[in-house]
Amino acid sequence: MTTQTAVATNKVTLTINGQAVTVEKGTLLIEAAKQAGVDVPHFCYHPKLKPDANCRMCLVEIEKAPKLQTSCNMPVAEGMVVHTDSPKVAEARAGVLEFILANHPLDCPICDKGGECHLQDEAHAYTPNYSRFQEPKRFFEKEYFGPLIDKEMTRCVQCLRCVRYCDEIVDSRALGSRDRGSLLQIGGLVNRELDCEFCGGCIQICPVGALTSRVAMYDYRPWQLKKIETICPHCADGCRLKVESRDNVALRITSDAGRGRNAGDLCAKGYFGFDVINRDDRLKKPLVRKARTLVETSWFEATALVAERFAAIKAQHGGGAIGGIISAHASNEDLYLFQKFMRLVMGSPHVDSTARYGHHNTIAALRDVVGHGRMTASYEDIDQAQAIVVIGADLTETNPIVGYRVKHAARNRGAALVTVGRYGANHGSFVSNLVNRATHALTTAPGQERAVVLGLIKAVVESGRVEPALAAASPAYVRRLSALAGRLAWADLEARAGLSRAAIEAAAAAYTGAERAVILFGRDVVRSSGAVDTIRLIADLAILAGKLTTPGCGVNPLCDEANEQGAVELGVAPEYLPGLIPVSDDAGRRRLAAAWKDEAPSGAGWTLMEMLDQARAGRLKALYLVGEDPLGDLPASAKVREALGNLELLVCQDAFRGPSAELAHVCLPAASFAEKEGSWTNHEGRVQKGKQALDAVGEAETDAAIFSEIARAMGYPLDYADPREILAEAVRVAPALATKGASVHPGTVDPATLAGYLSSGFERDVERRFALGPAAKASAEHPYRLTLIRSLFRSGALTGRSAALAKAPHQGTLLVHPDDAAALGVAGGATVRLRSAQGSAEVMVRISPKARPGQVLFPEHYAEAVRDLAPIDVDPATKVPIFREASVAIETVSQPMSRVREMS
Amino acid sequence: MPTYEKILLKNMDTPGYTGDLAAYERAGGYQAIRKVLKEHKPEQVIEIVKKSGLRGRGGAGFPTGTKWSFIPKDPSRPKYLCVNADESEPGTFKDRQLIDRDPHQMLEGALIAAYAIGAKVAYIYVRGEFALGAQILERAIAEARARGYIGKHVFGSGVDIDVWVHRGAGAYICGEETALLESIEGKRGLPRAKPPFPAINGLYQQPTVVNNVETLANLPHIIARGPEWYAAIGTLKSPGMRIFSVSGHVKRPGNYEVPLGIPLRELIDEHAGGVRDGHRIKAIIPGGASAAFFTPEHLDVKLDFESIAQAGSMLGSGGVTVMDETVCMVWAAYNLMGFFHHESCGKCTPCREGSSWLHHILHRIEHGEGRDEDLAQMERLCGNIAGKTVCAFGDAEVAPVLSTLKHFRHEYEAHIRERQCPMGEHVGATHASPLPG
Ligand SMILES: Cc1cc2nc3c(=O)[nH]c(=O)nc-3n(C[C@H](O)[C@H](O)[C@H](O)COP(=O)(O)O)c2cc1C
Ligand code: SF4
Ligand code: SF4
Ligand code: SF4
Ligand code: FES
């Protein structure tokens, strides 16, 4: 009964154009009309943004109201009687449109928005075919809005959607309106080069052609474009986007508002990074090495050669002399088929993916806690969280869409935001930074994220916030962990974390005090030493606080690459068969053998790093690289060149000729993500399907097709009619992968696994993970700690080739804290030499408090010499290579020109 | 000439009055707030002000006590008082005098208002050009703070009220209350779409009252002498004294404090000394640049909210501008439209585009390039602006155009017919040069 009245009072009934409509209380009139099938014309309103009611296009008549009201910001009220098409409304609407059109240039024939322009549509529907405006039209000088955006202010309808998007969704606030009245225009507060996140959102949300992309300016008319939906390959956020092309050339990327896990938002890589597909230097034909140079050849010859060489090596040394590594950008279909190919056709257990660079640590830590390595809370849970703890992740740079959601929760829903990591606040930057929004910024030295997590656990235990039901159900677990936490001294934790006990306790209270609380952790945890222990501690924190399985709560691992999740779950790892079944699990092996009608080789295979070691040792004779380029990814200390140079056969299959290709015997041209149908599993665990948007360039083929081709040539056909058939088989052998529909979160915690963990599993390494370990000693010779961070504009070899992304400003610079810059006597723009035990590199300095004192930050994939500064260390258990930190000395090489002038 | 007991201008018109704290206290200042803190609960203060019938002096004339009563009582939300000292309405200069000559009177009023609505912080938003006024206010606040009148435990009570000066940067629109709030928040001063209203979501999204300087200056007197005393001054619906800023072609331009409801004629002829010798009145703007023009026929209209509205204009900011027969009405409308075009913030379509369009048409007519269809066109455009904008600026900008078209249509027609201004080189005449935007 009570619920019924509650429901009844939450609904409002009103009349729109004579039709009764019942909607949720608080619904905006314009949305209520939409629900009633009535479209109210509008410009400034956008469901994503807070209403601003500036265009006045959506005026409607509400009976009893003294004047017309804007329906975009008017909440419905019981009994309201609304007319959206009365003569008064029609007159007002025509008046508004007349005003908008008065100064509009009507240069539709040369406007890139022509044909999909909101103003064209509304003008077509609501204005007479003549104009009464006979004054000189207002005119703005043409300006480019930075390197990637075209600004045509004569076309602007001043709806401020772009400004509001940039503020409310991206939290960049790079845009504003400048000047007044009819001279109002969009720009920065001061006229400066745009240096924002370049997400393209302002372009997409502009209802007219005032902001357009410079990447394909004047190259198309929208109606000429073929639009195909697929999944972005650049990170694990898993954005749905549309590749729009003409004559098989991708001309732009778009996304539909509200669609996909990204709800229609994108980041710079997704929006601007597509130009790589069209590059001239794509591999278009197979290459084979003849007389030391790679020469083009036919597929027939290349496949025959590859098959013959693999077969010969297999015959002479056994399948165990052959290894295969695939990129975790690949689709599920390509990944699945690759491990099947390696295991059955090559007869090799040595198959791995680039998920080895990080996600394996998460899997190793969480597989026996929650049953998998997926996010246990969905994106929607992040939206609704009252507290969010982000550990070791700079979401703006690594996972921008998850970042939008976290910022939204913190800014617009008032969620507490705890950041644990090595980054400082840099208010005033036009690239957002979670720390700037943190209610509790637990900023610590590199590698001390674990000390902070231990502090949080201790605070939860000591404040009596351990979930009471847990203490009753799993007393041994709670007792043991409480005792271990009790053993830690606050003084030690404070010293290690560089934070006060009070700050840690306050953050812990914010976390435990929230009913819906989500923890996210990212690469600074996952890709650093001791990751497994830290991740388990993060799980312990959530479990103790009762926030692992409670609805709306969870622990969310973040992945860098688009399909690390799929790569591991589909068995592209020497230790796992498809479905995360350990290779040592005999029952699992038998089930797989029944499905495959063949046996996968038994015994432990080699991981990525071990394959390189074995190649150097001469035991691995052949290596098949698919989309992965270890020479490009790993530092010199990994001795990749020596490893690859020692192989009898190196096959590189990729869309481009990367550094490793220089040592390859055969290069096979692979289709890009846009050129194939397939599915990708994002870090939530959602398997998302994409369609083929383009024909592959030249003679490039999809990875799966190439595997089938080689398999057939080797006399072991692996033939499938299409990618769907591959996925169907993958789901059959690993049922956990089946999608359960859009509404079911795929990452729920497996109760049996958790029960096992709480009864005894937790004991594994528990002493070690609760110990602080030896403190890092500062080196007098190399006093600064360098972290290789990830850049929003370049996350790997593929985005590194984007000419568009390269245009964003301030990239590839060393971030130095202002105090350090002062101590070193360097100005922004100066060139310095970094020196580590491994070598030295020259870089340009950018001063930013985002780098904390004593620490410097440099993005990966910008300078090999900087990458080579890092020593490499391999996690003994998970074999994940750790190479993103180094101790360095900094010496000034030269000051920027302006500074030189100042000093002389 | 009828004389009235001055209330707001009384101190400053006393010879030797310096306006500092000691002088104000010698004149009986800061007793009302003491009384309020000692004797009244906030709700009682609101009741008193309601009973006095005080209406806002900023322009809209909204009953002050009623406005305060919209503030939610929820103790968990901070509340703010914002003092609107942006006074930018052309022809209006009363707040400036109240600030410069008797700052403590207004400060005392602000303390009373802040106490009544439960605000611990008040911001005084001062027009950017009032550099002197801002200094005077800062000094007055420092004096009061030093005495414990502002800050923690004001007057030894349990109440904290802090007062800060926030200077504007020269935009007329920042006098509009929600643009003012945006500006205090450090954002660009653009009016907000309402609802929500400031009383619910105002400064920093918290309950906020915005009151004009003159409105607040009345409060100490209402408290000291009682609401009944106050309500007896002026008319039934428009009680109290009002400061009119009289300017233009009168002999004694200046601020005059008179009871609401006296005839316009009395204000101009008796107090301001009448129109300059040898000239006659042609038009009067009775309530700031946003008010519709009156003609000599309106001289007997009473200066209270209702009577003026009934006669087709508004009391507005209390700025009364008198024009004699040397002023070209097309030029006057053109001049005012220039102001509105320049000051339109540009946020909403009808005002942004309409102010520019109207300005262009008036520019043409005044410079001999008018067309027959222009007058109907302007009326139509005004109809598409008024009542359709985000803030009341839209209604303001059409008032001069529509009223001059109504009362002085023949002047427009002459301009168009003769292809020039029939008055030739009149005051302010400019030569045709292209307009910006
Ligand atoms: C365009 C515009 C400009 C305004 N400028 C002022 C101003 O300069 N001073 C002022 O007190 N009120 C001004 N107002 C009125 C305020 O919005 C608000 O109504 C007033 O400050 C409320 O105070 P009151 O209730 O004490 O009158 C302006 C309103 C508009 C629409
Ligand atoms: S640039 Fe586009 S989105 Fe931005 S205000 Fe102008 S029309 Fe609106
Ligand atoms: S890189 Fe990640 S966040 Fe950016 S568009 Fe692609 S999937 Fe989305
Ligand atoms: S009416 Fe004019 S001043 Fe007011 S919001 Fe609209 S554009 Fe700005
Ligand atoms: S859509 Fe409502 S005012 Fe713009």
PDB file of N, CA and C in Angstrom, chain A residues 31 47 110 157 160 197 210 224 317 518 616 642 754 756 795:
ATOM      1  N   GLU A  31      10.897  16.973 -22.195  1.00  0.00           N
ATOM      2  CA  GLU A  31      11.027  15.516 -22.189  1.00  0.00           C
ATOM      3  C   GLU A  31       9.660  14.862 -22.068  1.00  0.00           C
ATOM      4  N   PRO A  47      19.878  16.640 -23.741  1.00  0.00           N
ATOM      5  CA  PRO A  47      19.590  15.810 -22.563  1.00  0.00           C
ATOM      6  C   PRO A  47      20.812  15.574 -21.675  1.00  0.00           C
ATOM      7  N   ILE A 110      28.749  25.446 -48.431  1.00  0.00           N
ATOM      8  CA  ILE A 110      30.142  25.097 -48.128  1.00  0.00           C
ATOM      9  C   ILE A 110      30.322  24.739 -46.656  1.00  0.00           C
ATOM     10  N   VAL A 157      25.006  29.870 -33.182  1.00  0.00           N
ATOM     11  CA  VAL A 157      23.704  30.316 -32.682  1.00  0.00           C
ATOM     12  C   VAL A 157      23.767  30.585 -31.173  1.00  0.00           C
ATOM     13  N   LEU A 160      25.612  27.841 -26.502  1.00  0.00           N
ATOM     14  CA  LEU A 160      26.536  27.500 -25.404  1.00  0.00           C
ATOM     15  C   LEU A 160      26.572  26.009 -25.073  1.00  0.00           C
ATOM     16  N   GLU A 197      41.332  18.882 -23.992  1.00  0.00           N
ATOM     17  CA  GLU A 197      41.461  17.424 -24.139  1.00  0.00           C
ATOM     18  C   GLU A 197      41.143  16.950 -25.552  1.00  0.00           C
ATOM     19  N   ALA A 210      29.197  25.704 -36.635  1.00  0.00           N
ATOM     20  CA  ALA A 210      30.106  26.709 -36.076  1.00  0.00           C
ATOM     21  C   ALA A 210      31.412  26.080 -35.613  1.00  0.00           C
ATOM     22  N   GLN A 224      26.830  11.843 -48.044  1.00  0.00           N
ATOM     23  CA  GLN A 224      27.600  10.930 -48.883  1.00  0.00           C
ATOM     24  C   GLN A 224      28.276   9.845 -48.058  1.00  0.00           C
ATOM     25  N   HIS A 317      62.378 -29.157 -34.143  1.00  0.00           N
ATOM     26  CA  HIS A 317      62.564 -28.866 -32.712  1.00  0.00           C
ATOM     27  C   HIS A 317      61.313 -29.097 -31.868  1.00  0.00           C
ATOM     28  N   VAL A 518      32.532   2.804  -4.737  1.00  0.00           N
ATOM     29  CA  VAL A 518      33.232   2.027  -5.750  1.00  0.00           C
ATOM     30  C   VAL A 518      34.721   2.359  -5.690  1.00  0.00           C
ATOM     31  N   ARG A 616      66.669 -15.606 -26.796  1.00  0.00           N
ATOM     32  CA  ARG A 616      68.078 -15.252 -26.604  1.00  0.00           C
ATOM     33  C   ARG A 616      68.906 -16.495 -26.290  1.00  0.00           C
ATOM     34  N   GLU A 642      68.294  -8.414 -29.157  1.00  0.00           N
ATOM     35  CA  GLU A 642      69.098  -9.633 -29.122  1.00  0.00           C
ATOM     36  C   GLU A 642      68.209 -10.857 -29.278  1.00  0.00           C
ATOM     37  N   LEU A 754      34.351 -16.350  -3.687  1.00  0.00           N
ATOM     38  CA  LEU A 754      34.557 -15.441  -2.558  1.00  0.00           C
ATOM     39  C   LEU A 754      34.523 -16.205  -1.231  1.00  0.00           C
ATOM     40  N   GLY A 756      35.391 -19.251  -0.735  1.00  0.00           N
ATOM     41  CA  GLY A 756      36.671 -19.953  -0.627  1.00  0.00           C
ATOM     42  C   GLY A 756      37.769 -19.011  -0.167  1.00  0.00           C
ATOM     43  N   SER A 795      48.737   6.448 -26.962  1.00  0.00           N
ATOM     44  CA  SER A 795      48.800   5.353 -25.999  1.00  0.00           C
ATOM     45  C   SER A 795      49.532   4.157 -26.558  1.00  0.00           C
TER      46      SER A 795
END
